[in-house]
Amino acid sequence: MSSNSSDFSANESTLLDRANAVCEYIRSKLPDDLARTRVAVICGSGLNGLADALNGNVRFEFKFSELPYFPVPTVDGHVGKLVFGYFGKVPAVAMVGRVHFYEGNPIDTTAFPVRVFSVFGIKTLIVTNAAGGLNSNYKAGDLVVINDHINFPGLAGWHPLRGANDPYFGPRFLALSDAYDLDLRQRFFAAVAAANAKHKLNRTVHEGVYAFVAGPTYETRAESRMLKVLGADAVGMSTVPEIIVARHSGIRILAISLITNEVVAEPTPSVAAVAAGDGNHEDISAGKATHEEVIEAAHLASEDLRSLVYQTISGLE
Ligand code: HPA
């Protein structure tokens, strides 16, 4: 079996061994200042541009495929690499690309990079993603600072901390009621206010609840209504396993969703309603989500998000 396989079952090394192996490889190639990196950023779909904010002349890049045990994305065009550099004076690593549960990975594998971050000494993690807007006040292009989540796969047993617990990383039973760090959220909103004072940001920033679903299908109308009733403001297929694994090791979290589409939650027009109606209901595909629109919206917002994350991080110690 290749050492880069994400199937750990045939491998007798422990999670800590595997995370250590990646850290040793990376450290052996990094200068001392970057080996002391304490801030990591995960760039979501279409948000790879965040890595470009790392100062250019001191960047070090590692492809996922060269890192032992690191899971490699299978989605076309999703590169996978770690980029080390500086946000202002703060050393940071940006993870470009991630693997998802819907690709067939075990749920804990999707969060393996965060185990690596933890062993590496990362203390602050900024996670970004593309998400569907459930809250009717949300528009495509808006940003959402996540302040809570609903872990659907986790509640059903697909949980990244399921199985033997290694106390090196954290406790068996982990509270998540304080998962979304208040200070980091305040810093992000301060960066938004500063950007608005300088030039109009032209982007609404909300705070809300993210529902993690397995994907890869976008939600049905009935599923979207259910998520809204349950209190979710945005929905997506990533991030929550990473957040849980980070919190397991006491890493503080800032998580930002870019709303790429507004989910369709009105009941499907019935045959009778269409027959009796004004013709507005006949196109039942109106508003349906597409991967292309998700990527396009993310690209458009990438620059704003990049400068807000840059401001947030460069103000850290
Ligand atoms: N649902 C789930 N995941 C998503 C969506 C969505 O509507 N948009 C972007 N990621």
Short mmCIF file of C-alpha atoms and ligand atoms in Angstrom, two decimals:
data_model
loop_
_atom_site.label_atom_id
_atom_site.label_comp_id
_atom_site.label_asym_id
_atom_site.label_seq_id
_atom_site.Cartn_x
_atom_site.Cartn_y
_atom_site.Cartn_z
CA MET A 1 0.00 0.00 0.00
CA SER A 2 1.28 3.45 -0.83
CA SER A 3 2.28 5.53 2.17
CA ASN A 4 0.09 8.29 0.80
CA SER A 5 -3.12 6.27 0.96
CA SER A 6 -5.93 7.72 3.02
CA ASP A 7 -6.94 4.17 4.01
CA PHE A 8 -5.27 3.95 7.39
CA SER A 9 -6.87 0.65 8.35
CA ALA A 10 -4.10 -1.51 6.92
CA ASN A 11 -1.49 0.62 8.58
CA GLU A 12 -0.41 -0.03 12.13
CA SER A 13 1.01 3.38 12.86
CA THR A 14 -0.97 5.54 15.25
CA LEU A 15 -2.67 8.79 14.35
CA LEU A 16 0.06 10.62 16.27
CA ASP A 17 2.81 8.72 14.37
CA ARG A 18 1.23 9.70 11.06
CA ALA A 19 0.79 13.34 12.00
CA ASN A 20 4.38 13.40 13.32
CA ALA A 21 5.68 11.93 10.07
CA VAL A 22 4.13 14.79 8.08
CA CYS A 23 5.43 17.40 10.54
CA GLU A 24 8.96 15.99 10.45
CA TYR A 25 8.97 16.08 6.65
CA ILE A 26 7.72 19.67 6.54
CA ARG A 27 10.02 20.91 9.32
CA SER A 28 13.05 19.38 7.61
CA LYS A 29 12.41 21.66 4.64
CA LEU A 30 11.32 24.89 6.35
CA PRO A 31 13.53 27.70 7.67
CA ASP A 32 13.37 28.11 11.48
CA ASP A 33 11.06 31.13 11.42
CA LEU A 34 8.39 29.34 9.37
CA ALA A 35 8.83 26.14 11.39
CA ARG A 36 7.39 28.18 14.27
CA THR A 37 4.14 28.94 12.36
CA ARG A 38 1.16 29.14 14.71
CA VAL A 39 -1.64 30.23 12.33
CA ALA A 40 -3.29 28.12 9.62
CA VAL A 41 -5.93 28.97 7.03
CA ILE A 42 -8.01 26.41 5.11
CA CYS A 43 -9.09 27.78 1.72
CA GLY A 44 -12.52 26.58 0.61
CA SER A 45 -13.84 25.90 -2.90
CA GLY A 46 -12.90 28.75 -5.22
CA LEU A 47 -11.18 30.59 -2.34
CA ASN A 48 -7.64 29.45 -3.11
CA GLY A 49 -6.71 33.09 -3.68
CA LEU A 50 -6.39 33.41 0.11
CA ALA A 51 -3.00 31.73 -0.22
CA ASP A 52 -1.88 34.49 -2.59
CA ALA A 53 -2.02 36.95 0.28
CA LEU A 54 0.97 35.19 1.84
CA ASN A 55 4.01 37.35 1.15
CA GLY A 56 5.65 36.11 -2.03
CA ASN A 57 9.39 36.04 -1.47
CA VAL A 58 9.32 33.65 1.47
CA ARG A 59 6.72 31.10 0.39
CA PHE A 60 7.33 27.38 0.79
CA GLU A 61 4.95 24.97 -0.88
CA PHE A 62 4.23 21.28 -0.29
CA LYS A 63 1.91 19.33 -2.56
CA PHE A 64 -0.38 16.99 -0.60
CA SER A 65 0.89 14.16 -2.82
CA GLU A 66 4.44 14.56 -1.47
CA LEU A 67 3.33 14.44 2.19
CA PRO A 68 3.16 11.01 3.85
CA TYR A 69 -0.40 9.88 4.74
CA PHE A 70 -1.94 13.16 3.53
CA PRO A 71 -5.32 12.59 1.81
CA VAL A 72 -5.36 13.92 -1.77
CA PRO A 73 -8.51 15.52 -3.30
CA THR A 74 -10.14 13.63 -6.17
CA VAL A 75 -12.41 16.43 -7.44
CA ASP A 76 -11.23 17.67 -10.85
CA GLY A 77 -9.24 20.85 -10.66
CA HIS A 78 -8.99 20.82 -6.84
CA VAL A 79 -5.28 21.22 -6.21
CA GLY A 80 -3.98 20.23 -2.84
CA LYS A 81 -1.03 22.03 -1.30
CA LEU A 82 0.23 23.66 1.87
CA VAL A 83 1.74 27.11 1.38
CA PHE A 84 3.88 28.65 4.14
CA GLY A 85 4.58 32.39 4.19
CA TYR A 86 3.67 35.58 6.05
CA PHE A 87 0.46 37.52 6.56
CA GLY A 88 2.13 40.85 7.37
CA LYS A 89 4.61 39.84 10.07
CA VAL A 90 2.72 36.73 11.14
CA PRO A 91 3.99 33.37 9.83
CA ALA A 92 1.09 31.29 8.52
CA VAL A 93 0.27 28.23 6.49
CA ALA A 94 -2.55 28.16 3.95
CA MET A 95 -4.06 24.83 2.98
CA VAL A 96 -5.26 25.04 -0.61
CA GLY A 97 -7.83 22.35 -1.34
CA ARG A 98 -9.27 19.78 1.04
CA VAL A 99 -10.77 16.31 0.83
CA HIS A 100 -14.48 15.84 1.49
CA PHE A 101 -16.57 13.08 3.03
CA TYR A 102 -18.53 12.75 -0.24
CA GLU A 103 -15.36 11.67 -2.07
CA GLY A 104 -15.53 8.46 -0.06
CA ASN A 105 -13.05 9.34 2.67
CA PRO A 106 -13.64 8.24 6.26
CA ILE A 107 -14.84 11.30 8.15
CA ASP A 108 -11.73 11.42 10.37
CA THR A 109 -9.51 11.36 7.28
CA THR A 110 -11.11 14.57 6.05
CA ALA A 111 -9.77 16.24 9.19
CA PHE A 112 -6.32 14.58 9.20
CA PRO A 113 -4.65 17.83 8.04
CA VAL A 114 -5.89 19.48 11.25
CA ARG A 115 -4.27 16.68 13.31
CA VAL A 116 -1.06 17.60 11.48
CA PHE A 117 -1.61 21.29 12.31
CA SER A 118 -2.12 20.39 15.95
CA VAL A 119 1.14 18.42 16.17
CA PHE A 120 2.91 21.16 14.24
CA GLY A 121 1.91 23.67 16.94
CA ILE A 122 -0.85 25.62 15.20
CA LYS A 123 -2.88 27.62 17.77
CA THR A 124 -5.30 29.54 15.51
CA LEU A 125 -7.18 28.10 12.55
CA ILE A 126 -9.24 30.04 10.03
CA VAL A 127 -11.56 27.85 7.99
CA THR A 128 -13.38 29.07 4.88
CA ASN A 129 -15.98 27.40 2.72
CA ALA A 130 -18.60 27.91 0.04
CA ALA A 131 -22.12 27.44 1.39
CA GLY A 132 -25.75 27.65 0.39
CA GLY A 133 -27.80 30.41 2.04
CA LEU A 134 -30.82 29.13 4.00
CA ASN A 135 -31.59 32.32 5.93
CA SER A 136 -33.89 34.39 3.74
CA ASN A 137 -31.86 37.53 4.54
CA TYR A 138 -28.77 36.00 2.94
CA LYS A 139 -27.87 36.79 -0.66
CA ALA A 140 -25.31 35.15 -2.93
CA GLY A 141 -22.00 36.93 -2.34
CA ASP A 142 -22.64 37.58 1.37
CA LEU A 143 -20.19 36.37 4.01
CA VAL A 144 -21.21 34.57 7.20
CA VAL A 145 -19.08 34.38 10.34
CA ILE A 146 -20.06 30.97 11.69
CA ASN A 147 -20.90 31.03 15.39
CA ASP A 148 -22.40 27.55 15.78
CA HIS A 149 -23.04 24.41 13.75
CA ILE A 150 -25.29 21.40 13.26
CA ASN A 151 -23.29 18.27 12.44
CA PHE A 152 -25.76 16.06 10.60
CA PRO A 153 -23.36 13.22 9.71
CA GLY A 154 -21.92 13.45 13.24
CA LEU A 155 -25.30 13.17 14.94
CA ALA A 156 -25.91 10.06 12.85
CA GLY A 157 -22.57 8.47 13.82
CA TRP A 158 -20.15 9.73 11.19
CA HIS A 159 -18.12 11.65 13.71
CA PRO A 160 -14.39 12.49 13.41
CA LEU A 161 -13.74 11.68 17.08
CA ARG A 162 -15.47 8.29 16.95
CA GLY A 163 -13.18 5.44 17.96
CA ALA A 164 -10.25 5.20 20.36
CA ASN A 165 -9.30 8.56 21.87
CA ASP A 166 -5.65 9.57 22.07
CA PRO A 167 -5.40 11.90 25.08
CA TYR A 168 -2.31 13.45 23.48
CA PHE A 169 -4.74 15.31 21.24
CA GLY A 170 -7.59 15.96 23.66
CA PRO A 171 -10.36 14.63 25.89
CA ARG A 172 -12.74 11.75 25.16
CA PHE A 173 -15.79 13.95 25.72
CA LEU A 174 -15.40 17.37 24.20
CA ALA A 175 -17.70 20.35 24.77
CA LEU A 176 -18.44 22.38 21.65
CA SER A 177 -20.57 25.12 23.22
CA ASP A 178 -17.58 27.50 22.96
CA ALA A 179 -16.25 26.22 19.63
CA TYR A 180 -16.33 29.55 17.78
CA ASP A 181 -13.85 31.93 19.40
CA LEU A 182 -15.39 35.29 20.36
CA ASP A 183 -12.15 37.29 20.12
CA LEU A 184 -11.50 36.09 16.55
CA ARG A 185 -15.07 36.86 15.50
CA GLN A 186 -14.71 40.36 16.97
CA ARG A 187 -11.40 40.83 15.12
CA PHE A 188 -13.01 39.78 11.85
CA PHE A 189 -15.90 42.23 12.31
CA ALA A 190 -13.37 44.95 13.20
CA ALA A 191 -11.62 44.18 9.89
CA VAL A 192 -14.99 44.48 8.11
CA ALA A 193 -15.65 47.86 9.80
CA ALA A 194 -12.16 49.11 8.89
CA ALA A 195 -12.61 48.02 5.26
CA ASN A 196 -15.99 49.78 5.13
CA ALA A 197 -14.48 52.95 6.59
CA LYS A 198 -11.73 52.95 3.95
CA HIS A 199 -13.82 51.99 0.93
CA LYS A 200 -17.29 50.54 0.72
CA LEU A 201 -16.87 46.75 1.00
CA ASN A 202 -20.08 46.14 -0.95
CA ARG A 203 -20.60 42.87 0.81
CA THR A 204 -22.90 42.05 3.71
CA VAL A 205 -21.36 40.12 6.59
CA HIS A 206 -23.69 38.09 8.82
CA GLU A 207 -23.16 35.82 11.78
CA GLY A 208 -24.96 32.49 11.82
CA VAL A 209 -25.29 28.73 12.15
CA TYR A 210 -23.74 26.35 9.58
CA ALA A 211 -25.29 22.95 8.89
CA PHE A 212 -22.82 20.29 7.74
CA VAL A 213 -24.34 17.76 5.35
CA ALA A 214 -22.63 14.84 3.63
CA GLY A 215 -23.36 15.83 0.01
CA PRO A 216 -22.53 15.49 -2.83
CA THR A 217 -26.11 16.37 -3.83
CA TYR A 218 -27.37 19.84 -3.07
CA GLU A 219 -30.44 19.78 -0.85
CA THR A 220 -33.97 19.07 -1.94
CA ARG A 221 -36.55 21.76 -1.22
CA ALA A 222 -37.95 19.73 1.68
CA GLU A 223 -34.46 19.19 3.11
CA SER A 224 -33.79 22.91 2.87
CA ARG A 225 -37.02 23.69 4.75
CA MET A 226 -36.05 21.17 7.43
CA LEU A 227 -32.63 22.79 7.87
CA LYS A 228 -34.22 26.24 8.18
CA VAL A 229 -36.71 25.01 10.79
CA LEU A 230 -33.82 23.52 12.76
CA GLY A 231 -32.12 26.90 12.96
CA ALA A 232 -29.43 26.63 10.29
CA ASP A 233 -28.57 29.77 8.31
CA ALA A 234 -26.13 28.23 5.82
CA VAL A 235 -25.43 24.71 4.57
CA GLY A 236 -22.31 23.07 3.20
CA MET A 237 -20.30 19.89 2.82
CA SER A 238 -17.10 20.61 4.76
CA THR A 239 -15.55 22.48 7.69
CA VAL A 240 -17.28 20.89 10.69
CA PRO A 241 -14.99 17.82 10.96
CA GLU A 242 -11.99 20.19 10.78
CA ILE A 243 -13.46 22.40 13.48
CA ILE A 244 -14.17 19.49 15.82
CA VAL A 245 -10.67 18.07 15.42
CA ALA A 246 -9.15 21.53 15.97
CA ARG A 247 -11.21 22.09 19.12
CA HIS A 248 -10.18 18.62 20.34
CA SER A 249 -6.63 20.02 20.53
CA GLY A 250 -7.63 23.42 21.88
CA ILE A 251 -6.96 25.27 18.61
CA ARG A 252 -9.06 28.42 18.38
CA ILE A 253 -11.30 28.81 15.40
CA LEU A 254 -12.59 31.46 13.04
CA ALA A 255 -14.87 30.02 10.34
CA ILE A 256 -16.25 31.99 7.42
CA SER A 257 -18.79 30.90 4.80
CA LEU A 258 -19.17 32.58 1.47
CA ILE A 259 -22.79 32.30 0.36
CA THR A 260 -22.56 31.14 -3.24
CA ASN A 261 -26.25 30.41 -3.84
CA GLU A 262 -29.62 30.91 -2.19
CA VAL A 263 -31.24 27.53 -1.60
CA VAL A 264 -34.69 26.90 -3.00
CA ALA A 265 -36.95 26.03 -0.08
CA GLU A 266 -40.47 26.77 -1.38
CA PRO A 267 -42.50 23.56 -1.78
CA THR A 268 -42.28 22.02 -5.26
CA PRO A 269 -45.23 23.37 -7.29
CA SER A 270 -47.80 20.61 -7.55
CA VAL A 271 -49.45 19.67 -10.83
CA ALA A 272 -52.69 21.14 -9.50
CA ALA A 273 -51.02 24.43 -8.53
CA VAL A 274 -49.40 24.75 -11.96
CA ALA A 275 -52.75 24.03 -13.67
CA ALA A 276 -54.55 26.61 -11.55
CA GLY A 277 -51.75 29.14 -11.38
CA ASP A 278 -50.46 32.13 -13.27
CA GLY A 279 -47.69 30.24 -15.04
CA ASN A 280 -45.01 31.40 -12.61
CA HIS A 281 -44.55 27.92 -11.22
CA GLU A 282 -43.92 26.02 -14.39
CA ASP A 283 -40.13 26.23 -14.37
CA ILE A 284 -39.39 24.02 -11.39
CA SER A 285 -35.64 24.23 -12.07
CA ALA A 286 -35.55 28.00 -11.39
CA GLY A 287 -32.93 28.83 -8.78
CA LYS A 288 -31.39 25.38 -8.54
CA ALA A 289 -27.77 25.26 -7.39
CA THR A 290 -24.97 24.47 -9.82
CA HIS A 291 -21.29 23.78 -9.15
CA GLU A 292 -20.35 26.44 -11.73
CA GLU A 293 -22.26 29.20 -9.94
CA VAL A 294 -20.72 28.14 -6.63
CA ILE A 295 -17.19 28.43 -8.03
CA GLU A 296 -17.94 31.70 -9.85
CA ALA A 297 -19.38 33.38 -6.73
CA ALA A 298 -16.42 32.20 -4.69
CA HIS A 299 -13.93 33.64 -7.20
CA LEU A 300 -15.68 37.01 -7.13
CA ALA A 301 -15.55 37.18 -3.33
CA SER A 302 -12.09 35.74 -2.99
CA GLU A 303 -10.34 39.11 -3.01
CA ASP A 304 -12.53 40.66 -0.29
CA LEU A 305 -12.20 37.60 1.88
CA ARG A 306 -8.45 37.59 1.32
CA SER A 307 -8.04 41.14 2.59
CA LEU A 308 -10.36 40.58 5.58
CA VAL A 309 -8.51 37.43 6.60
CA TYR A 310 -5.20 39.21 6.04
CA GLN A 311 -6.30 42.07 8.34
CA THR A 312 -7.59 39.64 10.97
CA ILE A 313 -4.41 37.57 11.02
CA SER A 314 -1.85 40.32 10.67
CA GLY A 315 -3.26 41.86 13.88
CA LEU A 316 -2.55 38.67 15.86
CA GLU A 317 0.51 38.36 18.10
N1 HPA B 1 -25.67 23.11 -0.28
C1 HPA B 1 -24.63 22.41 0.18
N2 HPA B 1 -23.36 22.77 -0.02
C2 HPA B 1 -23.13 23.88 -0.74
C3 HPA B 1 -24.18 24.64 -1.27
C4 HPA B 1 -25.52 24.24 -1.03
O1 HPA B 1 -26.51 24.86 -1.47
N3 HPA B 1 -23.60 25.69 -1.92
C5 HPA B 1 -22.26 25.55 -1.79
N4 HPA B 1 -21.97 24.46 -1.08
#
